Amino acid sequence: MASAALRAWSSIMVVVVVLAVGARWPSRCRAEFTVVVPDTSAAALVDAPQTGFSDRARTDPAEQRAVQEVMAATGNGWVWGIPDVCRGRWHGIECVPDRHDVYHVVSLAFGALSDDTAFPACDAATATLSPSVLALPHLRSLFFYRCFTGNPQPIAALLGRLGPAFRSLVLRQNGHVGPIPAELGNLRALRVLDLHGNQLTSAIPATLQSLSHLQMLDLSYNRLAGPVPHFKFQRLSVLDLSHNAVQGPVPASLGQCRSLLKIDLSQNRLEGTIPDTLGDLSELMLLDLSHNALSGPIPAALSRLSSLRSLILSDNRMQFTTVPGDFFSGLKALTTLVLSGMGLSGTIPESIGELSELRVLRLDNNQFTGVIPATFRRLERASELRVDGNRLVGPIPFGKEMLWRLGKKLRVGGNEGMCYDTKQEGLEGVVSLAGVADCDSVRSRTTQHLVWINGTVGGRPRSVDRVATSAASGSRYPGAARVGSGFVFLSLHLAWFAAFVL
């Protein structure tokens, strides 16, 4: 009979891992959420699964034999010795009685999910899916985890003929090959479709759009291509198509899936702009569109996502895209913001400093100019902050307490005009400041350049204004060649000098 762990995968659906505040983040800052979806029992059955305490349990004979054949096909031939699969506590088998005390099988689960779940293991080299599964008319849930890895096979099209009570199909990391069967679109009562971590190819079948009750769709870590279908599921909570090769735009129709909590389309080949309609998803908690080929601008509509906790758009090359200063004012729930490697320009939005819940902030490898906003001092819960690889200037605005707290998780290198105040006591040995100049030396170098430029260039006195004007206009006055590439260095430091020194 089923354990509590099994019921988490059957009548109640659990999506992988709860988002843990302050947990150790992977390198890509992926976040996953727990979503609980209630199930309803068939009218002919009692409301809750039984746990085998009744000595009167009598499994329907046809279902008894079907379960034995399904289990034997996975390498669990010992099942032939069980006189009644719904009597006792057999892990991986869940039953409910009808009103005449005849028990029906509603859930089967196979595979060693963890040390705490004793589902029947599979013989990975020989395991197959028996057609006898179709002889279980009350079946609601089917779960296979790493069962066919030594004998890769397509997902059986016969699964599309499961009964009207069927709710959850989970086939994770089984090595399934080939396309997703179009027949799965016949499972009109399906709530959960999880095909994560296989070797599935071809396009996502359009027939899946018929699954109007779908609440969780996970097709991640496969080899799927083609466009993202124009899903309009009103009950969908989780959509994960990450780590595939799907192409084309992000469908604007996703804005009609108003129950969405998580969208992960990362690591694909998506193009075009992010649709404004995503701003209508008022319950959305995670949006990950990273590692695609999306272009700017970042739609202002996203600033309406007041429930959003993780916004990850990194590695979409949006050169020359700027982010309005007040963009993040409405995103107060954000704990993770990752905008790395996007080619973003302009100044860093000051409204980021208003995100009091922010833990992870990555703005590295862009083209941001100006200074780190002083509002960043308010990020008291931040555990990681990256602004390295930009064109920032001026002093680092953090006190020694924040510098020590962030430690190696503060990255500010690769900004030639940035410095820190060595007059602050207690900064010796702060790892994040390695390679960062002290502000006194930067101020000294800038002053020297001003004196040099304001003195004699090419034997003639030139003012800074005349040098700048001439360089901008491209005129070739005597001595201009001697200024050369040093003018670019000077112009960057003049901006900082005006803000910090004068």
XYZ file of C-alpha atoms in Angstrom:
502
model
C 0.000 0.000 0.000
C 1.058 3.572 -0.433
C 3.187 5.447 2.032
C 2.876 9.169 2.731
C 5.672 9.723 0.209
C 3.677 8.033 -2.516
C 0.565 10.080 -1.884
C 2.690 13.173 -2.488
C 3.104 11.954 -6.065
C -0.402 10.659 -6.642
C -3.576 12.253 -5.313
C -1.523 15.288 -4.353
C 1.059 16.657 -6.768
C 4.332 18.011 -5.482
C 6.729 19.827 -7.786
C 10.290 18.873 -6.892
C 11.638 21.303 -4.289
C 10.215 24.072 -2.116
C 11.763 27.492 -2.590
C 13.897 27.933 0.517
C 14.737 31.451 1.567
C 18.414 31.690 2.174
C 19.173 28.290 0.635
C 22.365 27.656 -1.287
C 21.758 28.804 -4.842
C 23.076 26.891 -7.847
C 25.325 28.719 -10.279
C 22.407 29.740 -12.474
C 20.209 30.814 -9.553
C 17.405 28.526 -10.527
C 14.504 28.472 -8.087
C 11.846 25.813 -7.808
C 8.547 25.855 -5.986
C 6.259 23.452 -4.239
C 2.771 23.428 -5.694
C 0.009 21.375 -4.095
C -2.911 20.452 -6.313
C -5.965 18.882 -4.675
C -7.532 15.859 -6.315
C -11.118 14.670 -6.213
C -12.189 11.058 -5.880
C -14.417 9.306 -8.346
C -18.025 9.445 -7.263
C -18.204 5.665 -6.780
C -15.267 5.615 -4.362
C -14.677 6.880 -0.849
C -13.016 10.235 -0.399
C -9.563 9.186 0.818
C -7.020 6.460 0.045
C -6.941 3.563 2.492
C -3.796 2.223 4.131
C -4.566 -1.481 4.295
C -5.860 -1.651 7.848
C -9.052 -3.468 6.815
C -8.917 -7.261 6.890
C -12.001 -7.239 4.699
C -10.156 -5.723 1.716
C -10.894 -7.610 -1.475
C -9.153 -6.369 -4.606
C -11.098 -6.648 -7.821
C -9.691 -9.862 -9.376
C -9.085 -8.297 -12.795
C -7.200 -5.406 -11.212
C -5.230 -7.806 -9.005
C -3.934 -9.627 -12.072
C -3.280 -6.382 -13.978
C -1.122 -5.037 -11.131
C 0.818 -8.277 -10.988
C 1.522 -8.126 -14.726
C 2.560 -4.458 -14.612
C 4.911 -5.103 -11.712
C 6.361 -8.248 -13.265
C 7.157 -6.274 -16.434
C 9.318 -3.925 -14.356
C 11.280 -6.827 -12.858
C 9.203 -7.265 -9.699
C 8.099 -10.867 -10.199
C 7.785 -11.336 -6.445
C 4.344 -9.741 -6.720
C 2.903 -13.101 -7.830
C 3.197 -14.225 -4.230
C 0.897 -11.479 -2.909
C -2.615 -12.888 -2.385
C -4.233 -9.441 -2.371
C -2.377 -6.286 -3.460
C -4.813 -3.989 -1.617
C -4.456 -5.821 1.720
C -1.413 -4.875 3.743
C 0.934 -1.971 3.228
C 2.603 -2.531 -0.133
C 4.678 0.502 -1.055
C 3.968 1.791 -4.531
C 0.375 0.533 -4.598
C -2.531 2.676 -3.491
C -6.103 1.473 -3.300
C -9.523 2.817 -2.351
C -12.703 0.862 -1.648
C -16.006 1.255 -3.342
C -19.244 1.174 -1.387
C -19.315 -2.620 -1.425
C -15.886 -2.966 0.196
C -14.251 -4.034 -3.057
C -10.905 -2.282 -3.419
C -9.669 -0.666 -6.616
C -6.103 0.293 -7.530
C -5.785 4.058 -8.009
C -2.018 4.617 -8.036
C 1.182 2.786 -8.987
C 4.707 4.088 -8.403
C 8.084 2.600 -9.321
C 11.680 3.646 -8.826
C 14.000 4.603 -5.985
C 13.114 8.265 -5.595
C 15.153 8.574 -2.400
C 16.331 6.519 0.538
C 13.067 7.329 2.290
C 10.731 6.089 -0.451
C 10.522 2.349 -0.847
C 8.753 2.179 -4.194
C 9.395 -1.060 -6.057
C 12.728 -0.767 -7.876
C 12.936 -1.470 -11.590
C 15.300 -3.733 -13.465
C 16.580 -0.935 -15.697
C 17.996 -3.355 -18.287
C 14.751 -5.243 -18.942
C 11.864 -3.146 -17.572
C 8.969 -2.349 -19.893
C 5.494 -0.915 -19.501
C 2.876 -3.655 -19.649
C -0.343 -2.983 -21.616
C -2.128 -4.446 -18.592
C -2.094 -0.963 -17.127
C -5.185 -0.366 -19.272
C -7.052 -2.948 -17.173
C -7.044 -0.567 -14.200
C -10.155 1.573 -14.852
C -9.868 3.535 -11.601
C -6.191 4.404 -11.999
C -5.485 8.055 -11.192
C -1.698 8.198 -10.988
C 1.252 6.486 -12.649
C 4.830 7.209 -11.592
C 8.063 5.799 -13.093
C 11.469 7.120 -12.035
C 14.686 5.870 -13.699
C 13.022 2.618 -14.648
C 13.980 2.145 -18.307
C 17.428 3.750 -18.459
C 19.162 0.543 -19.556
C 16.484 -0.196 -22.122
C 15.468 3.181 -23.629
C 12.073 3.066 -25.298
C 9.451 5.506 -26.557
C 6.636 6.627 -24.324
C 3.874 4.139 -25.031
C 1.043 5.655 -27.049
C -1.345 3.298 -25.249
C -1.150 5.610 -22.224
C -3.542 7.867 -24.101
C -6.206 5.205 -23.558
C -6.133 5.292 -19.768
C -9.502 5.721 -18.094
C -11.432 8.919 -17.356
C -10.253 8.974 -13.733
C -6.579 9.351 -14.692
C -5.014 12.519 -13.253
C -1.213 12.300 -13.055
C 1.451 10.897 -15.414
C 5.024 11.196 -14.169
C 7.808 9.633 -16.261
C 11.013 11.199 -14.926
C 14.540 10.398 -16.076
C 13.630 7.116 -17.709
C 15.664 7.700 -20.875
C 12.534 7.694 -23.042
C 13.342 8.370 -26.705
C 11.343 9.622 -29.662
C 8.468 12.100 -29.727
C 5.810 12.776 -27.126
C 2.819 10.695 -28.257
C 0.024 12.835 -29.615
C -2.359 10.364 -27.941
C -1.610 11.905 -24.540
C -3.952 14.699 -25.613
C -6.796 12.221 -25.045
C -6.282 12.292 -21.262
C -8.808 15.080 -20.806
C -8.866 14.836 -16.982
C -5.053 15.061 -16.672
C -3.747 17.459 -14.013
C -0.034 16.575 -14.006
C 2.192 15.747 -16.983
C 5.844 15.379 -15.997
C 8.258 13.999 -18.616
C 11.378 15.614 -17.194
C 14.879 14.396 -17.993
C 14.403 12.023 -20.909
C 15.653 12.093 -24.503
C 12.407 13.148 -26.129
C 12.655 14.746 -29.562
C 10.483 16.449 -32.175
C 7.980 19.207 -31.400
C 5.590 19.504 -28.488
C 2.375 17.985 -29.891
C -0.453 20.426 -30.470
C -2.859 17.872 -28.960
C -1.623 18.806 -25.484
C -3.654 21.978 -25.827
C -6.715 19.784 -25.249
C -5.662 19.151 -21.648
C -7.828 21.923 -20.263
C -7.519 20.727 -16.643
C -3.727 20.665 -16.693
C -2.104 22.252 -13.654
C 1.525 21.208 -14.060
C 3.470 20.664 -17.294
C 7.149 19.739 -16.994
C 8.924 18.778 -20.222
C 12.321 20.062 -19.131
C 15.716 18.505 -19.908
C 14.756 16.841 -23.174
C 15.628 17.521 -26.822
C 12.363 19.045 -27.937
C 12.336 21.494 -30.838
C 9.760 23.565 -32.689
C 7.669 26.393 -31.231
C 6.076 26.698 -27.823
C 2.363 25.951 -28.346
C -0.110 28.729 -27.663
C -1.206 27.351 -24.318
C -4.222 28.982 -22.684
C -4.628 26.726 -19.650
C -6.693 28.527 -17.044
C -5.584 26.195 -14.233
C -1.908 25.798 -15.088
C 0.369 26.544 -12.131
C 3.750 25.309 -13.386
C 5.178 25.462 -16.912
C 8.733 24.169 -17.297
C 10.155 23.682 -20.793
C 13.737 24.498 -19.843
C 16.826 22.836 -21.343
C 15.385 21.939 -24.718
C 15.769 23.443 -28.192
C 12.361 25.071 -28.636
C 12.351 28.035 -30.992
C 10.325 31.061 -31.977
C 8.747 33.653 -29.693
C 7.476 33.426 -26.155
C 3.720 33.032 -26.809
C 1.640 36.020 -25.792
C -1.119 33.524 -24.943
C 0.720 32.628 -21.720
C -0.720 35.830 -20.311
C -4.100 34.060 -20.309
C -2.837 31.320 -17.986
C -3.733 33.405 -14.957
C -2.955 30.693 -12.380
C 0.708 30.420 -13.321
C 3.156 30.460 -10.428
C 6.244 29.380 -12.353
C 7.416 29.871 -15.947
C 10.789 28.395 -16.857
C 11.712 28.580 -20.543
C 15.454 28.898 -19.962
C 18.196 27.260 -22.035
C 16.309 27.205 -25.329
C 16.473 29.085 -28.646
C 13.639 31.540 -28.179
C 13.719 34.799 -30.127
C 11.813 38.064 -30.308
C 10.697 40.275 -27.468
C 9.182 39.341 -24.127
C 5.401 39.770 -24.486
C 3.697 42.475 -22.444
C 0.945 39.990 -21.565
C 3.189 38.309 -18.988
C 2.559 41.366 -16.849
C -1.023 40.107 -16.371
C 0.117 37.063 -14.362
C -0.583 38.502 -10.937
C 0.270 35.267 -9.073
C 3.555 34.547 -10.851
C 6.440 33.791 -8.493
C 9.224 32.746 -10.874
C 10.017 33.901 -14.401
C 13.151 32.391 -15.951
C 13.789 33.204 -19.615
C 17.579 33.058 -19.390
C 19.985 31.661 -21.996
C 17.888 32.355 -25.078
C 18.157 34.881 -27.915
C 15.473 37.293 -26.747
C 15.779 40.963 -27.650
C 14.860 44.136 -25.808
C 13.330 46.143 -24.464
C 12.377 44.569 -21.158
C 8.632 45.277 -21.082
C 7.496 47.773 -18.480
C 4.503 45.495 -17.876
C 6.723 43.132 -15.890
C 6.953 45.784 -13.175
C 3.333 44.918 -12.283
C 4.254 41.417 -11.080
C 3.900 42.159 -7.384
C 4.091 38.447 -6.392
C 7.275 37.786 -8.349
C 10.119 36.404 -6.255
C 12.635 35.418 -8.943
C 13.291 37.261 -12.197
C 16.032 35.629 -14.287
C 16.684 37.047 -17.763
C 20.444 36.554 -18.036
C 22.323 35.756 -21.250
C 19.820 37.281 -23.643
C 21.828 39.783 -25.660
C 19.788 42.979 -25.383
C 22.475 45.487 -26.366
C 21.659 49.147 -25.787
C 18.601 48.263 -23.700
C 18.162 50.479 -20.657
C 16.089 49.787 -17.561
C 13.981 52.673 -16.200
C 15.051 53.907 -12.787
C 11.670 53.090 -11.188
C 11.213 49.715 -12.923
C 11.553 47.671 -9.729
C 9.352 49.844 -7.527
C 6.418 47.437 -7.859
C 8.436 44.241 -7.420
C 8.751 44.332 -3.640
C 8.654 40.530 -3.246
C 11.797 39.889 -5.321
C 14.410 37.714 -3.651
C 16.414 36.872 -6.797
C 17.255 39.216 -9.669
C 19.631 37.956 -12.358
C 20.322 40.216 -15.362
C 23.861 39.047 -16.157
C 25.387 39.141 -19.620
C 22.617 41.062 -21.363
C 24.504 44.078 -22.695
C 22.283 46.420 -20.679
C 23.368 50.052 -20.740
C 22.615 53.290 -18.914
C 22.725 53.637 -15.166
C 21.755 50.971 -12.652
C 18.143 51.552 -11.536
C 18.037 53.041 -8.061
C 14.749 51.228 -7.379
C 16.713 47.987 -6.945
C 17.831 49.379 -3.596
C 14.184 49.394 -2.496
C 13.921 45.588 -2.738
C 14.193 44.819 0.947
C 13.731 41.047 0.445
C 16.469 40.714 -2.164
C 18.987 37.937 -1.520
C 20.686 37.452 -4.877
C 21.526 40.303 -7.271
C 23.536 39.736 -10.430
C 24.094 42.655 -12.806
C 27.512 41.530 -14.034
C 28.881 41.612 -17.578
C 26.725 44.408 -18.915
C 27.529 47.953 -20.012
C 26.153 49.855 -17.053
C 27.727 53.262 -16.483
C 27.702 55.749 -13.634
C 28.016 54.705 -10.009
C 26.586 51.964 -7.802
C 23.421 53.586 -6.413
C 23.689 54.642 -2.792
C 20.309 52.918 -2.246
C 22.137 49.583 -2.425
C 23.161 50.169 1.181
C 19.597 49.187 2.101
C 19.984 45.645 0.746
C 20.477 44.272 4.216
C 19.392 40.732 3.328
C 21.582 40.377 0.259
C 23.867 37.343 0.326
C 25.249 37.772 -3.200
C 25.841 40.936 -5.208
C 27.624 41.082 -8.575
C 28.284 44.215 -10.605
C 31.618 43.129 -12.106
C 32.392 43.542 -15.791
C 30.611 46.864 -16.330
C 31.770 50.479 -16.845
C 31.020 51.729 -13.367
C 33.001 54.463 -11.668
C 33.216 56.095 -8.273
C 33.453 54.728 -4.746
C 31.856 51.500 -3.554
C 29.001 52.787 -1.359
C 28.947 49.923 1.157
C 30.042 50.082 4.752
C 32.493 47.614 6.215
C 29.724 45.514 7.789
C 28.159 44.832 4.388
C 31.546 44.195 2.785
C 32.437 41.596 5.379
C 28.978 39.995 5.250
C 29.025 39.533 1.473
C 32.646 38.385 1.414
C 33.462 36.499 -1.793
C 29.846 36.888 -2.928
C 30.495 40.582 -3.632
C 32.068 40.991 -7.062
C 32.968 44.465 -8.296
C 36.042 43.808 -10.457
C 36.360 44.807 -14.100
C 35.143 48.366 -13.466
C 38.237 50.478 -14.085
C 36.866 53.636 -12.539
C 35.600 52.059 -9.307
C 37.403 52.443 -6.001
C 36.982 52.078 -2.262
C 37.807 54.334 0.631
C 40.902 53.061 2.398
C 40.192 55.439 5.275
C 37.489 53.056 6.488
C 38.934 51.036 9.309
C 38.566 47.283 9.418
C 38.729 46.632 5.657
C 42.024 44.804 5.720
C 41.659 41.392 4.129
C 38.234 41.969 2.583
C 38.398 39.510 -0.321
C 35.936 41.365 -2.562
C 38.223 44.419 -2.682
C 41.170 42.544 -4.165
C 42.296 44.372 -7.301
C 40.092 47.408 -6.611
C 41.983 50.707 -6.348
C 41.664 52.987 -3.365
C 39.879 56.262 -4.051
C 42.860 58.434 -3.079
C 45.013 56.948 -5.827
C 42.233 57.224 -8.422
C 41.640 60.852 -7.392
C 45.355 61.515 -7.740
C 45.554 59.983 -11.206
C 42.537 61.957 -12.374
C 43.989 65.207 -11.073
C 47.260 64.516 -12.869
C 45.410 63.975 -16.124
C 43.543 67.229 -15.683
C 46.789 69.073 -15.081
C 48.415 67.385 -18.049
C 45.541 68.173 -20.388
C 45.182 71.730 -19.112
C 48.919 72.318 -19.613
C 50.732 71.931 -22.887
C 49.659 69.430 -25.517
C 51.773 69.331 -28.628
C 53.602 72.508 -27.520
C 50.422 74.616 -27.270
C 48.214 75.315 -24.245
C 44.834 73.635 -24.575
C 41.866 73.745 -22.237
C 39.938 70.635 -21.383
C 36.911 72.069 -23.186
C 38.892 72.606 -26.376
C 40.346 69.092 -26.271
C 36.932 67.542 -25.714
C 35.351 69.659 -28.445
C 38.051 68.867 -30.922
C 37.986 65.145 -30.161
C 34.195 65.050 -30.545
C 34.274 66.921 -33.858
C 37.188 64.936 -35.242
C 39.279 68.036 -36.130
C 43.014 67.531 -36.596
C 44.671 70.315 -34.709
C 48.410 69.940 -33.965
C 48.987 67.588 -31.075
C 45.649 65.778 -31.247
C 47.435 62.542 -32.115
C 49.395 62.787 -28.881
C 46.178 62.712 -26.851
C 45.159 59.593 -28.804
C 43.483 56.720 -27.019
C 44.213 58.304 -23.653
C 41.222 60.570 -24.202
C 38.800 57.667 -23.718
C 40.423 56.863 -20.376
C 40.294 60.531 -19.431
C 36.634 61.014 -20.352
C 35.569 58.122 -18.130
C 37.447 59.545 -15.188
C 36.219 63.082 -15.773
C 32.662 61.851 -15.217
C 33.683 60.271 -11.941
C 35.793 63.282 -10.967
C 32.854 65.640 -11.436
C 30.630 63.524 -9.217
C 33.130 62.624 -6.545
C 35.846 65.261 -6.391
C 34.433 68.605 -7.471
